[in-house]
């Protein structure tokens, strides 16, 4: 008689686990594809990293690249990429890859004023990086029609 009780209780437990799993399974995929609902400010990232700002910047960078790839695959707009790059570069101002990514991978029509601020900060952080200066000046010309500032940025590379 004890065997039947054991079999019956195992059957009930497995039925409960199966129903919970099948009920939660559809939500797992929708949760992964949701847009960011909250991104912290750069000050919060610096504070929460407890002195490990380069590590926090690298982790944010990996999350940003995953977000960018998912956006390309699903053909969605990348509305949070500039903010993620801002978080990365505020946590670690010497993270040159993020500045280069912003200058090349983000289309000009998706650029906001915050993107220009980030790229300008990158040009100031890396004054001898001609590629970064070129990205910034080309965006200045294409979006803002500001040939004067673009020429000032590129003037130091004329020789």
mmCIF file with all atom_site columns, C-alpha atoms in Angstrom, residues 3-159:
data_model
loop_
_atom_site.group_PDB
_atom_site.id
_atom_site.type_symbol
_atom_site.label_atom_id
_atom_site.label_alt_id
_atom_site.label_comp_id
_atom_site.label_asym_id
_atom_site.label_entity_id
_atom_site.label_seq_id
_atom_site.pdbx_PDB_ins_code
_atom_site.Cartn_x
_atom_site.Cartn_y
_atom_site.Cartn_z
_atom_site.occupancy
_atom_site.B_iso_or_equiv
_atom_site.pdbx_formal_charge
_atom_site.auth_seq_id
_atom_site.auth_comp_id
_atom_site.auth_asym_id
_atom_site.auth_atom_id
_atom_site.pdbx_PDB_model_num
ATOM 1   C CA . UNK A 1 3   ? 4.138  1.911  -2.847  1.00 0.00 ? 3   UNK A CA 1
ATOM 2   C CA . UNK A 1 4   ? 0.882  3.243  -4.305  1.00 0.00 ? 4   UNK A CA 1
ATOM 3   C CA . UNK A 1 5   ? 0.983  6.288  -2.047  1.00 0.00 ? 5   UNK A CA 1
ATOM 4   C CA . UNK A 1 6   ? 4.556  6.980  -3.130  1.00 0.00 ? 6   UNK A CA 1
ATOM 5   C CA . UNK A 1 7   ? 3.686  6.596  -6.816  1.00 0.00 ? 7   UNK A CA 1
ATOM 6   C CA . UNK A 1 8   ? 0.580  8.754  -6.429  1.00 0.00 ? 8   UNK A CA 1
ATOM 7   C CA . UNK A 1 9   ? 2.475  11.512 -4.591  1.00 0.00 ? 9   UNK A CA 1
ATOM 8   C CA . UNK A 1 10  ? 5.283  11.460 -7.203  1.00 0.00 ? 10  UNK A CA 1
ATOM 9   C CA . UNK A 1 11  ? 2.645  11.728 -9.931  1.00 0.00 ? 11  UNK A CA 1
ATOM 10  C CA . UNK A 1 12  ? 1.003  14.717 -8.227  1.00 0.00 ? 12  UNK A CA 1
ATOM 11  C CA . UNK A 1 13  ? 4.360  16.464 -7.703  1.00 0.00 ? 13  UNK A CA 1
ATOM 12  C CA . UNK A 1 14  ? 5.432  15.878 -11.300 1.00 0.00 ? 14  UNK A CA 1
ATOM 13  C CA . UNK A 1 15  ? 2.042  17.135 -12.542 1.00 0.00 ? 15  UNK A CA 1
ATOM 14  C CA . UNK A 1 16  ? 2.404  20.335 -10.519 1.00 0.00 ? 16  UNK A CA 1
ATOM 15  C CA . UNK A 1 17  ? 5.960  20.873 -11.772 1.00 0.00 ? 17  UNK A CA 1
ATOM 16  C CA . UNK A 1 18  ? 4.888  20.265 -15.374 1.00 0.00 ? 18  UNK A CA 1
ATOM 17  C CA . UNK A 1 19  ? 1.962  22.693 -15.137 1.00 0.00 ? 19  UNK A CA 1
ATOM 18  C CA . UNK A 1 20  ? 4.148  25.386 -13.571 1.00 0.00 ? 20  UNK A CA 1
ATOM 19  C CA . UNK A 1 21  ? 6.853  24.888 -16.176 1.00 0.00 ? 21  UNK A CA 1
ATOM 20  C CA . UNK A 1 22  ? 4.443  24.977 -19.118 1.00 0.00 ? 22  UNK A CA 1
ATOM 21  C CA . UNK A 1 23  ? 2.761  28.070 -17.681 1.00 0.00 ? 23  UNK A CA 1
ATOM 22  C CA . UNK A 1 24  ? 6.033  29.967 -17.252 1.00 0.00 ? 24  UNK A CA 1
ATOM 23  C CA . UNK A 1 25  ? 7.734  28.859 -20.479 1.00 0.00 ? 25  UNK A CA 1
ATOM 24  C CA . UNK A 1 26  ? 6.045  31.387 -22.826 1.00 0.00 ? 26  UNK A CA 1
ATOM 25  C CA . UNK A 1 27  ? 6.951  34.248 -20.496 1.00 0.00 ? 27  UNK A CA 1
ATOM 26  C CA . UNK A 1 28  ? 10.622 33.368 -20.571 1.00 0.00 ? 28  UNK A CA 1
ATOM 27  C CA . UNK A 1 29  ? 10.967 34.300 -24.249 1.00 0.00 ? 29  UNK A CA 1
ATOM 28  C CA . UNK A 1 30  ? 8.925  37.483 -24.053 1.00 0.00 ? 30  UNK A CA 1
ATOM 29  C CA . UNK A 1 31  ? 10.907 38.651 -21.038 1.00 0.00 ? 31  UNK A CA 1
ATOM 30  C CA . UNK A 1 32  ? 14.160 38.313 -22.995 1.00 0.00 ? 32  UNK A CA 1
ATOM 31  C CA . UNK A 1 33  ? 12.894 40.391 -25.917 1.00 0.00 ? 33  UNK A CA 1
ATOM 32  C CA . UNK A 1 34  ? 11.542 43.309 -23.920 1.00 0.00 ? 34  UNK A CA 1
ATOM 33  C CA . UNK A 1 35  ? 13.169 46.700 -24.249 1.00 0.00 ? 35  UNK A CA 1
ATOM 34  C CA . UNK A 1 36  ? 15.118 48.082 -21.357 1.00 0.00 ? 36  UNK A CA 1
ATOM 35  C CA . UNK A 1 37  ? 12.727 49.461 -18.790 1.00 0.00 ? 37  UNK A CA 1
ATOM 36  C CA . UNK A 1 38  ? 15.408 50.915 -16.556 1.00 0.00 ? 38  UNK A CA 1
ATOM 37  C CA . UNK A 1 39  ? 18.994 51.915 -17.136 1.00 0.00 ? 39  UNK A CA 1
ATOM 38  C CA . UNK A 1 40  ? 20.877 53.509 -14.279 1.00 0.00 ? 40  UNK A CA 1
ATOM 39  C CA . UNK A 1 41  ? 22.658 56.818 -14.487 1.00 0.00 ? 41  UNK A CA 1
ATOM 40  C CA . UNK A 1 42  ? 26.428 56.928 -14.834 1.00 0.00 ? 42  UNK A CA 1
ATOM 41  C CA . UNK A 1 43  ? 26.773 58.161 -11.247 1.00 0.00 ? 43  UNK A CA 1
ATOM 42  C CA . UNK A 1 44  ? 24.883 55.130 -9.974  1.00 0.00 ? 44  UNK A CA 1
ATOM 43  C CA . UNK A 1 45  ? 27.038 52.799 -12.044 1.00 0.00 ? 45  UNK A CA 1
ATOM 44  C CA . UNK A 1 46  ? 30.202 54.342 -10.605 1.00 0.00 ? 46  UNK A CA 1
ATOM 45  C CA . UNK A 1 47  ? 28.858 54.072 -7.071  1.00 0.00 ? 47  UNK A CA 1
ATOM 46  C CA . UNK A 1 48  ? 27.591 50.501 -7.427  1.00 0.00 ? 48  UNK A CA 1
ATOM 47  C CA . UNK A 1 49  ? 30.806 49.295 -9.057  1.00 0.00 ? 49  UNK A CA 1
ATOM 48  C CA . UNK A 1 50  ? 32.658 49.985 -5.785  1.00 0.00 ? 50  UNK A CA 1
ATOM 49  C CA . UNK A 1 51  ? 35.850 51.048 -7.517  1.00 0.00 ? 51  UNK A CA 1
ATOM 50  C CA . UNK A 1 52  ? 35.723 48.405 -10.247 1.00 0.00 ? 52  UNK A CA 1
ATOM 51  C CA . UNK A 1 53  ? 34.555 50.808 -12.930 1.00 0.00 ? 53  UNK A CA 1
ATOM 52  C CA . UNK A 1 54  ? 36.466 49.114 -15.753 1.00 0.00 ? 54  UNK A CA 1
ATOM 53  C CA . UNK A 1 55  ? 34.801 45.800 -14.957 1.00 0.00 ? 55  UNK A CA 1
ATOM 54  C CA . UNK A 1 56  ? 31.371 47.416 -14.760 1.00 0.00 ? 56  UNK A CA 1
ATOM 55  C CA . UNK A 1 57  ? 32.027 49.171 -18.075 1.00 0.00 ? 57  UNK A CA 1
ATOM 56  C CA . UNK A 1 58  ? 33.021 45.882 -19.691 1.00 0.00 ? 58  UNK A CA 1
ATOM 57  C CA . UNK A 1 59  ? 29.896 44.123 -18.428 1.00 0.00 ? 59  UNK A CA 1
ATOM 58  C CA . UNK A 1 60  ? 27.708 46.962 -19.683 1.00 0.00 ? 60  UNK A CA 1
ATOM 59  C CA . UNK A 1 61  ? 29.542 46.834 -22.997 1.00 0.00 ? 61  UNK A CA 1
ATOM 60  C CA . UNK A 1 62  ? 28.811 43.126 -23.408 1.00 0.00 ? 62  UNK A CA 1
ATOM 61  C CA . UNK A 1 63  ? 25.142 43.758 -22.633 1.00 0.00 ? 63  UNK A CA 1
ATOM 62  C CA . UNK A 1 64  ? 25.115 46.608 -25.151 1.00 0.00 ? 64  UNK A CA 1
ATOM 63  C CA . UNK A 1 65  ? 26.600 44.452 -27.915 1.00 0.00 ? 65  UNK A CA 1
ATOM 64  C CA . UNK A 1 66  ? 24.027 41.740 -27.224 1.00 0.00 ? 66  UNK A CA 1
ATOM 65  C CA . UNK A 1 67  ? 21.258 44.357 -27.357 1.00 0.00 ? 67  UNK A CA 1
ATOM 66  C CA . UNK A 1 68  ? 22.652 45.721 -30.634 1.00 0.00 ? 68  UNK A CA 1
ATOM 67  C CA . UNK A 1 69  ? 22.808 42.244 -32.186 1.00 0.00 ? 69  UNK A CA 1
ATOM 68  C CA . UNK A 1 70  ? 19.275 41.388 -31.083 1.00 0.00 ? 70  UNK A CA 1
ATOM 69  C CA . UNK A 1 71  ? 18.045 44.672 -32.530 1.00 0.00 ? 71  UNK A CA 1
ATOM 70  C CA . UNK A 1 72  ? 19.673 43.875 -35.868 1.00 0.00 ? 72  UNK A CA 1
ATOM 71  C CA . UNK A 1 73  ? 18.219 40.374 -35.943 1.00 0.00 ? 73  UNK A CA 1
ATOM 72  C CA . UNK A 1 74  ? 14.689 41.521 -35.089 1.00 0.00 ? 74  UNK A CA 1
ATOM 73  C CA . UNK A 1 75  ? 14.985 44.722 -37.177 1.00 0.00 ? 75  UNK A CA 1
ATOM 74  C CA . UNK A 1 76  ? 14.068 46.982 -34.281 1.00 0.00 ? 76  UNK A CA 1
ATOM 75  C CA . UNK A 1 77  ? 15.361 50.469 -33.628 1.00 0.00 ? 77  UNK A CA 1
ATOM 76  C CA . UNK A 1 78  ? 18.284 50.758 -31.255 1.00 0.00 ? 78  UNK A CA 1
ATOM 77  C CA . UNK A 1 79  ? 16.876 53.397 -28.963 1.00 0.00 ? 79  UNK A CA 1
ATOM 78  C CA . UNK A 1 80  ? 19.005 52.545 -25.914 1.00 0.00 ? 80  UNK A CA 1
ATOM 79  C CA . UNK A 1 81  ? 22.419 52.079 -27.550 1.00 0.00 ? 81  UNK A CA 1
ATOM 80  C CA . UNK A 1 82  ? 23.574 55.677 -27.063 1.00 0.00 ? 82  UNK A CA 1
ATOM 81  C CA . UNK A 1 83  ? 22.642 55.533 -23.389 1.00 0.00 ? 83  UNK A CA 1
ATOM 82  C CA . UNK A 1 84  ? 24.482 52.235 -22.938 1.00 0.00 ? 84  UNK A CA 1
ATOM 83  C CA . UNK A 1 85  ? 27.580 53.693 -24.600 1.00 0.00 ? 85  UNK A CA 1
ATOM 84  C CA . UNK A 1 86  ? 27.257 56.747 -22.374 1.00 0.00 ? 86  UNK A CA 1
ATOM 85  C CA . UNK A 1 87  ? 27.177 54.508 -19.307 1.00 0.00 ? 87  UNK A CA 1
ATOM 86  C CA . UNK A 1 88  ? 30.221 52.590 -20.522 1.00 0.00 ? 88  UNK A CA 1
ATOM 87  C CA . UNK A 1 89  ? 32.265 55.685 -21.303 1.00 0.00 ? 89  UNK A CA 1
ATOM 88  C CA . UNK A 1 90  ? 31.288 57.486 -18.110 1.00 0.00 ? 90  UNK A CA 1
ATOM 89  C CA . UNK A 1 91  ? 32.316 54.455 -16.064 1.00 0.00 ? 91  UNK A CA 1
ATOM 90  C CA . UNK A 1 92  ? 35.564 54.048 -18.024 1.00 0.00 ? 92  UNK A CA 1
ATOM 91  C CA . UNK A 1 93  ? 36.474 57.136 -20.109 1.00 0.00 ? 93  UNK A CA 1
ATOM 92  C CA . UNK A 1 94  ? 39.380 55.251 -21.740 1.00 0.00 ? 94  UNK A CA 1
ATOM 93  C CA . UNK A 1 95  ? 37.086 52.622 -23.318 1.00 0.00 ? 95  UNK A CA 1
ATOM 94  C CA . UNK A 1 96  ? 37.948 53.590 -26.894 1.00 0.00 ? 96  UNK A CA 1
ATOM 95  C CA . UNK A 1 97  ? 36.026 50.741 -28.526 1.00 0.00 ? 97  UNK A CA 1
ATOM 96  C CA . UNK A 1 98  ? 32.722 52.229 -27.386 1.00 0.00 ? 98  UNK A CA 1
ATOM 97  C CA . UNK A 1 99  ? 33.511 55.603 -28.989 1.00 0.00 ? 99  UNK A CA 1
ATOM 98  C CA . UNK A 1 100 ? 34.510 53.921 -32.255 1.00 0.00 ? 100 UNK A CA 1
ATOM 99  C CA . UNK A 1 101 ? 31.363 51.804 -32.194 1.00 0.00 ? 101 UNK A CA 1
ATOM 100 C CA . UNK A 1 102 ? 29.221 54.890 -31.717 1.00 0.00 ? 102 UNK A CA 1
ATOM 101 C CA . UNK A 1 103 ? 30.937 56.627 -34.622 1.00 0.00 ? 103 UNK A CA 1
ATOM 102 C CA . UNK A 1 104 ? 30.595 53.739 -37.049 1.00 0.00 ? 104 UNK A CA 1
ATOM 103 C CA . UNK A 1 105 ? 27.722 51.425 -36.139 1.00 0.00 ? 105 UNK A CA 1
ATOM 104 C CA . UNK A 1 106 ? 25.026 53.939 -35.220 1.00 0.00 ? 106 UNK A CA 1
ATOM 105 C CA . UNK A 1 107 ? 23.402 55.415 -38.310 1.00 0.00 ? 107 UNK A CA 1
ATOM 106 C CA . UNK A 1 108 ? 23.427 59.180 -38.688 1.00 0.00 ? 108 UNK A CA 1
ATOM 107 C CA . UNK A 1 109 ? 19.641 59.471 -38.633 1.00 0.00 ? 109 UNK A CA 1
ATOM 108 C CA . UNK A 1 110 ? 19.544 57.670 -35.275 1.00 0.00 ? 110 UNK A CA 1
ATOM 109 C CA . UNK A 1 111 ? 22.023 60.087 -33.692 1.00 0.00 ? 111 UNK A CA 1
ATOM 110 C CA . UNK A 1 112 ? 20.814 62.413 -30.964 1.00 0.00 ? 112 UNK A CA 1
ATOM 111 C CA . UNK A 1 113 ? 22.457 65.354 -29.249 1.00 0.00 ? 113 UNK A CA 1
ATOM 112 C CA . UNK A 1 114 ? 23.636 62.965 -26.546 1.00 0.00 ? 114 UNK A CA 1
ATOM 113 C CA . UNK A 1 115 ? 25.530 61.001 -29.197 1.00 0.00 ? 115 UNK A CA 1
ATOM 114 C CA . UNK A 1 116 ? 27.400 64.153 -30.214 1.00 0.00 ? 116 UNK A CA 1
ATOM 115 C CA . UNK A 1 117 ? 28.261 64.852 -26.578 1.00 0.00 ? 117 UNK A CA 1
ATOM 116 C CA . UNK A 1 118 ? 29.639 61.329 -26.176 1.00 0.00 ? 118 UNK A CA 1
ATOM 117 C CA . UNK A 1 119 ? 31.693 61.514 -29.371 1.00 0.00 ? 119 UNK A CA 1
ATOM 118 C CA . UNK A 1 120 ? 33.035 64.944 -28.455 1.00 0.00 ? 120 UNK A CA 1
ATOM 119 C CA . UNK A 1 121 ? 34.080 63.534 -25.095 1.00 0.00 ? 121 UNK A CA 1
ATOM 120 C CA . UNK A 1 122 ? 35.836 60.716 -26.954 1.00 0.00 ? 122 UNK A CA 1
ATOM 121 C CA . UNK A 1 123 ? 37.698 63.176 -29.186 1.00 0.00 ? 123 UNK A CA 1
ATOM 122 C CA . UNK A 1 124 ? 38.809 65.066 -26.088 1.00 0.00 ? 124 UNK A CA 1
ATOM 123 C CA . UNK A 1 125 ? 39.810 61.841 -24.332 1.00 0.00 ? 125 UNK A CA 1
ATOM 124 C CA . UNK A 1 126 ? 41.799 60.600 -27.360 1.00 0.00 ? 126 UNK A CA 1
ATOM 125 C CA . UNK A 1 127 ? 43.115 63.747 -29.094 1.00 0.00 ? 127 UNK A CA 1
ATOM 126 C CA . UNK A 1 128 ? 45.528 61.818 -31.354 1.00 0.00 ? 128 UNK A CA 1
ATOM 127 C CA . UNK A 1 129 ? 42.977 59.309 -32.635 1.00 0.00 ? 129 UNK A CA 1
ATOM 128 C CA . UNK A 1 130 ? 42.331 60.546 -36.167 1.00 0.00 ? 130 UNK A CA 1
ATOM 129 C CA . UNK A 1 131 ? 39.601 57.969 -36.870 1.00 0.00 ? 131 UNK A CA 1
ATOM 130 C CA . UNK A 1 132 ? 37.516 59.109 -33.926 1.00 0.00 ? 132 UNK A CA 1
ATOM 131 C CA . UNK A 1 133 ? 37.960 62.743 -34.951 1.00 0.00 ? 133 UNK A CA 1
ATOM 132 C CA . UNK A 1 134 ? 36.964 61.824 -38.502 1.00 0.00 ? 134 UNK A CA 1
ATOM 133 C CA . UNK A 1 135 ? 33.770 60.081 -37.333 1.00 0.00 ? 135 UNK A CA 1
ATOM 134 C CA . UNK A 1 136 ? 32.851 63.087 -35.226 1.00 0.00 ? 136 UNK A CA 1
ATOM 135 C CA . UNK A 1 137 ? 33.564 65.633 -37.964 1.00 0.00 ? 137 UNK A CA 1
ATOM 136 C CA . UNK A 1 138 ? 31.692 63.648 -40.626 1.00 0.00 ? 138 UNK A CA 1
ATOM 137 C CA . UNK A 1 139 ? 28.635 63.465 -38.380 1.00 0.00 ? 139 UNK A CA 1
ATOM 138 C CA . UNK A 1 140 ? 28.928 67.194 -37.699 1.00 0.00 ? 140 UNK A CA 1
ATOM 139 C CA . UNK A 1 141 ? 28.877 67.832 -41.441 1.00 0.00 ? 141 UNK A CA 1
ATOM 140 C CA . UNK A 1 142 ? 26.115 65.349 -42.292 1.00 0.00 ? 142 UNK A CA 1
ATOM 141 C CA . UNK A 1 143 ? 23.677 66.093 -39.480 1.00 0.00 ? 143 UNK A CA 1
ATOM 142 C CA . UNK A 1 144 ? 24.404 69.595 -38.249 1.00 0.00 ? 144 UNK A CA 1
ATOM 143 C CA . UNK A 1 145 ? 25.973 71.123 -41.395 1.00 0.00 ? 145 UNK A CA 1
ATOM 144 C CA . UNK A 1 146 ? 28.675 72.519 -39.151 1.00 0.00 ? 146 UNK A CA 1
ATOM 145 C CA . UNK A 1 147 ? 31.677 72.634 -41.463 1.00 0.00 ? 147 UNK A CA 1
ATOM 146 C CA . UNK A 1 148 ? 33.549 75.077 -39.246 1.00 0.00 ? 148 UNK A CA 1
ATOM 147 C CA . UNK A 1 149 ? 33.633 72.868 -36.165 1.00 0.00 ? 149 UNK A CA 1
ATOM 148 C CA . UNK A 1 150 ? 34.431 69.829 -38.315 1.00 0.00 ? 150 UNK A CA 1
ATOM 149 C CA . UNK A 1 151 ? 37.409 71.627 -39.825 1.00 0.00 ? 151 UNK A CA 1
ATOM 150 C CA . UNK A 1 152 ? 38.607 72.693 -36.371 1.00 0.00 ? 152 UNK A CA 1
ATOM 151 C CA . UNK A 1 153 ? 38.430 69.078 -35.175 1.00 0.00 ? 153 UNK A CA 1
ATOM 152 C CA . UNK A 1 154 ? 40.386 67.803 -38.187 1.00 0.00 ? 154 UNK A CA 1
ATOM 153 C CA . UNK A 1 155 ? 42.839 70.726 -38.404 1.00 0.00 ? 155 UNK A CA 1
ATOM 154 C CA . UNK A 1 156 ? 45.376 69.079 -36.088 1.00 0.00 ? 156 UNK A CA 1
ATOM 155 C CA . UNK A 1 157 ? 45.774 66.167 -38.555 1.00 0.00 ? 157 UNK A CA 1
ATOM 156 C CA . UNK A 1 158 ? 46.591 68.192 -41.673 1.00 0.00 ? 158 UNK A CA 1
ATOM 157 C CA . UNK A 1 159 ? 50.284 67.187 -41.815 1.00 0.00 ? 159 UNK A CA 1
#
